[in-house]
mmCIF file with all atom_site columns, C-alpha atoms in Angstrom:
data_model
loop_
_atom_site.group_PDB
_atom_site.id
_atom_site.type_symbol
_atom_site.label_atom_id
_atom_site.label_alt_id
_atom_site.label_comp_id
_atom_site.label_asym_id
_atom_site.label_entity_id
_atom_site.label_seq_id
_atom_site.pdbx_PDB_ins_code
_atom_site.Cartn_x
_atom_site.Cartn_y
_atom_site.Cartn_z
_atom_site.occupancy
_atom_site.B_iso_or_equiv
_atom_site.pdbx_formal_charge
_atom_site.auth_seq_id
_atom_site.auth_comp_id
_atom_site.auth_asym_id
_atom_site.auth_atom_id
_atom_site.pdbx_PDB_model_num
ATOM 1  C CA . UNK A 1 1  ? 31.619 -6.386  66.023 1.00 76.00 ? 1  UNK A CA 1
ATOM 2  C CA . UNK A 1 2  ? 31.146 -4.820  62.607 1.00 86.00 ? 2  UNK A CA 1
ATOM 3  C CA . UNK A 1 3  ? 27.661 -4.010  61.309 1.00 89.00 ? 3  UNK A CA 1
ATOM 4  C CA . UNK A 1 4  ? 27.046 -2.950  57.716 1.00 94.00 ? 4  UNK A CA 1
ATOM 5  C CA . UNK A 1 5  ? 23.588 -2.128  56.343 1.00 94.00 ? 5  UNK A CA 1
ATOM 6  C CA . UNK A 1 6  ? 23.012 -1.565  52.642 1.00 94.00 ? 6  UNK A CA 1
ATOM 7  C CA . UNK A 1 7  ? 19.832 -0.585  50.767 1.00 95.00 ? 7  UNK A CA 1
ATOM 8  C CA . UNK A 1 8  ? 19.592 -1.404  47.061 1.00 95.00 ? 8  UNK A CA 1
ATOM 9  C CA . UNK A 1 9  ? 16.767 -0.268  44.822 1.00 95.00 ? 9  UNK A CA 1
ATOM 10 C CA . UNK A 1 10 ? 15.873 -3.019  42.339 1.00 93.00 ? 10 UNK A CA 1
ATOM 11 C CA . UNK A 1 11 ? 14.495 -0.855  39.547 1.00 91.00 ? 11 UNK A CA 1
ATOM 12 C CA . UNK A 1 12 ? 11.351 0.708   40.998 1.00 89.00 ? 12 UNK A CA 1
ATOM 13 C CA . UNK A 1 13 ? 10.556 2.468   44.247 1.00 87.00 ? 13 UNK A CA 1
ATOM 14 C CA . UNK A 1 14 ? 8.514  -0.570  45.263 1.00 90.00 ? 14 UNK A CA 1
ATOM 15 C CA . UNK A 1 15 ? 11.264 -3.215  44.954 1.00 94.00 ? 15 UNK A CA 1
ATOM 16 C CA . UNK A 1 16 ? 14.173 -3.025  47.377 1.00 95.00 ? 16 UNK A CA 1
ATOM 17 C CA . UNK A 1 17 ? 16.806 -5.221  48.981 1.00 95.00 ? 17 UNK A CA 1
ATOM 18 C CA . UNK A 1 18 ? 18.227 -4.571  52.444 1.00 96.00 ? 18 UNK A CA 1
ATOM 19 C CA . UNK A 1 19 ? 21.466 -6.392  53.238 1.00 95.00 ? 19 UNK A CA 1
ATOM 20 C CA . UNK A 1 20 ? 22.782 -6.531  56.790 1.00 92.00 ? 20 UNK A CA 1
ATOM 21 C CA . UNK A 1 21 ? 26.186 -7.978  57.498 1.00 92.00 ? 21 UNK A CA 1
ATOM 22 C CA . UNK A 1 22 ? 27.337 -8.543  61.068 1.00 88.00 ? 22 UNK A CA 1
ATOM 23 C CA . UNK A 1 23 ? 30.933 -9.704  61.117 1.00 85.00 ? 23 UNK A CA 1
ATOM 24 C CA . UNK A 1 24 ? 30.763 -12.369 58.377 1.00 82.00 ? 24 UNK A CA 1
ATOM 25 C CA . UNK A 1 25 ? 27.059 -13.263 58.768 1.00 88.00 ? 25 UNK A CA 1
ATOM 26 C CA . UNK A 1 26 ? 24.874 -11.902 55.985 1.00 90.00 ? 26 UNK A CA 1
ATOM 27 C CA . UNK A 1 27 ? 21.098 -11.390 56.069 1.00 93.00 ? 27 UNK A CA 1
ATOM 28 C CA . UNK A 1 28 ? 19.194 -10.182 53.004 1.00 95.00 ? 28 UNK A CA 1
ATOM 29 C CA . UNK A 1 29 ? 15.585 -8.972  53.116 1.00 97.00 ? 29 UNK A CA 1
ATOM 30 C CA . UNK A 1 30 ? 13.658 -8.335  49.885 1.00 97.00 ? 30 UNK A CA 1
ATOM 31 C CA . UNK A 1 31 ? 10.788 -5.875  50.129 1.00 97.00 ? 31 UNK A CA 1
ATOM 32 C CA . UNK A 1 32 ? 7.851  -5.321  47.814 1.00 95.00 ? 32 UNK A CA 1
ATOM 33 C CA . UNK A 1 33 ? 6.389  -2.029  48.895 1.00 93.00 ? 33 UNK A CA 1
ATOM 34 C CA . UNK A 1 34 ? 6.644  -2.308  52.732 1.00 92.00 ? 34 UNK A CA 1
ATOM 35 C CA . UNK A 1 35 ? 6.343  -6.077  52.935 1.00 95.00 ? 35 UNK A CA 1
ATOM 36 C CA . UNK A 1 36 ? 9.171  -8.589  53.307 1.00 96.00 ? 36 UNK A CA 1
ATOM 37 C CA . UNK A 1 37 ? 8.570  -11.147 50.545 1.00 98.00 ? 37 UNK A CA 1
ATOM 38 C CA . UNK A 1 38 ? 11.875 -13.038 50.697 1.00 98.00 ? 38 UNK A CA 1
ATOM 39 C CA . UNK A 1 39 ? 14.913 -13.411 52.894 1.00 97.00 ? 39 UNK A CA 1
ATOM 40 C CA . UNK A 1 40 ? 18.275 -15.083 52.695 1.00 95.00 ? 40 UNK A CA 1
ATOM 41 C CA . UNK A 1 41 ? 20.679 -15.986 55.472 1.00 89.00 ? 41 UNK A CA 1
ATOM 42 C CA . UNK A 1 42 ? 24.182 -17.020 54.425 1.00 77.00 ? 42 UNK A CA 1
ATOM 43 C CA . UNK A 1 43 ? 23.009 -18.147 50.991 1.00 84.00 ? 43 UNK A CA 1
ATOM 44 C CA . UNK A 1 44 ? 19.745 -19.983 51.853 1.00 91.00 ? 44 UNK A CA 1
ATOM 45 C CA . UNK A 1 45 ? 16.787 -18.111 50.369 1.00 96.00 ? 45 UNK A CA 1
ATOM 46 C CA . UNK A 1 46 ? 13.122 -18.351 51.397 1.00 97.00 ? 46 UNK A CA 1
ATOM 47 C CA . UNK A 1 47 ? 10.282 -16.749 49.410 1.00 98.00 ? 47 UNK A CA 1
ATOM 48 C CA . UNK A 1 48 ? 6.610  -16.358 50.157 1.00 98.00 ? 48 UNK A CA 1
ATOM 49 C CA . UNK A 1 49 ? 3.891  -17.354 47.683 1.00 98.00 ? 49 UNK A CA 1
ATOM 50 C CA . UNK A 1 50 ? 2.600  -14.316 45.794 1.00 97.00 ? 50 UNK A CA 1
ATOM 51 C CA . UNK A 1 51 ? -0.703 -13.134 47.213 1.00 94.00 ? 51 UNK A CA 1
ATOM 52 C CA . UNK A 1 52 ? -0.555 -9.551  45.994 1.00 94.00 ? 52 UNK A CA 1
ATOM 53 C CA . UNK A 1 53 ? -0.136 -8.693  42.322 1.00 93.00 ? 53 UNK A CA 1
ATOM 54 C CA . UNK A 1 54 ? 2.134  -8.440  39.278 1.00 94.00 ? 54 UNK A CA 1
ATOM 55 C CA . UNK A 1 55 ? 4.785  -6.139  40.779 1.00 91.00 ? 55 UNK A CA 1
ATOM 56 C CA . UNK A 1 56 ? 5.419  -8.505  43.668 1.00 95.00 ? 56 UNK A CA 1
ATOM 57 C CA . UNK A 1 57 ? 5.120  -11.471 41.312 1.00 95.00 ? 57 UNK A CA 1
ATOM 58 C CA . UNK A 1 58 ? 7.894  -10.121 39.078 1.00 94.00 ? 58 UNK A CA 1
ATOM 59 C CA . UNK A 1 59 ? 10.163 -9.581  42.076 1.00 96.00 ? 59 UNK A CA 1
ATOM 60 C CA . UNK A 1 60 ? 9.474  -13.087 43.392 1.00 97.00 ? 60 UNK A CA 1
ATOM 61 C CA . UNK A 1 61 ? 10.157 -14.550 39.940 1.00 97.00 ? 61 UNK A CA 1
ATOM 62 C CA . UNK A 1 62 ? 13.563 -12.836 39.979 1.00 96.00 ? 62 UNK A CA 1
ATOM 63 C CA . UNK A 1 63 ? 14.397 -14.141 43.457 1.00 96.00 ? 63 UNK A CA 1
ATOM 64 C CA . UNK A 1 64 ? 12.731 -17.594 43.394 1.00 96.00 ? 64 UNK A CA 1
ATOM 65 C CA . UNK A 1 65 ? 11.910 -18.680 39.837 1.00 96.00 ? 65 UNK A CA 1
ATOM 66 C CA . UNK A 1 66 ? 10.714 -22.119 41.008 1.00 96.00 ? 66 UNK A CA 1
ATOM 67 C CA . UNK A 1 67 ? 7.240  -21.376 42.386 1.00 96.00 ? 67 UNK A CA 1
ATOM 68 C CA . UNK A 1 68 ? 7.028  -24.778 44.086 1.00 96.00 ? 68 UNK A CA 1
ATOM 69 C CA . UNK A 1 69 ? 9.830  -23.678 46.453 1.00 96.00 ? 69 UNK A CA 1
ATOM 70 C CA . UNK A 1 70 ? 7.806  -20.745 47.783 1.00 98.00 ? 70 UNK A CA 1
ATOM 71 C CA . UNK A 1 71 ? 6.354  -20.938 51.284 1.00 98.00 ? 71 UNK A CA 1
ATOM 72 C CA . UNK A 1 72 ? 2.821  -20.370 52.508 1.00 98.00 ? 72 UNK A CA 1
ATOM 73 C CA . UNK A 1 73 ? 2.247  -17.155 54.431 1.00 96.00 ? 73 UNK A CA 1
ATOM 74 C CA . UNK A 1 74 ? 2.205  -19.037 57.753 1.00 97.00 ? 74 UNK A CA 1
ATOM 75 C CA . UNK A 1 75 ? 5.373  -21.065 57.073 1.00 97.00 ? 75 UNK A CA 1
ATOM 76 C CA . UNK A 1 76 ? 7.188  -17.985 55.725 1.00 97.00 ? 76 UNK A CA 1
ATOM 77 C CA . UNK A 1 77 ? 6.315  -16.009 58.868 1.00 96.00 ? 77 UNK A CA 1
ATOM 78 C CA . UNK A 1 78 ? 7.468  -18.887 61.093 1.00 95.00 ? 78 UNK A CA 1
ATOM 79 C CA . UNK A 1 79 ? 10.836 -19.130 59.309 1.00 94.00 ? 79 UNK A CA 1
ATOM 80 C CA . UNK A 1 80 ? 11.360 -15.364 59.314 1.00 94.00 ? 80 UNK A CA 1
ATOM 81 C CA . UNK A 1 81 ? 10.453 -15.105 63.005 1.00 93.00 ? 81 UNK A CA 1
ATOM 82 C CA . UNK A 1 82 ? 12.948 -17.864 63.878 1.00 89.00 ? 82 UNK A CA 1
ATOM 83 C CA . UNK A 1 83 ? 15.619 -15.925 62.063 1.00 87.00 ? 83 UNK A CA 1
ATOM 84 C CA . UNK A 1 84 ? 14.879 -12.504 63.547 1.00 82.00 ? 84 UNK A CA 1
ATOM 85 C CA . UNK A 1 85 ? 14.251 -13.522 67.164 1.00 77.00 ? 85 UNK A CA 1
ATOM 86 C CA . UNK A 1 86 ? 17.460 -13.604 69.145 1.00 50.00 ? 86 UNK A CA 1
#
């Protein structure tokens, strides 16, 4: 098994992307400050609706420009939990 973890700063200290690759499976987690606001598993991206402010809003606009595709806080947490629980 090969595990690779990469941290990318997206322009400010408050916008970061963590990419974890295990063998050929890729998981991406976008953070605004300390909060996961989007994730992608093998190309399928999920974003939460912005409930914070303009910094998070700009990041979400970059990741998920179509606001109607964004998930409620509850649905986002459910989807993320399904992904992270083994």
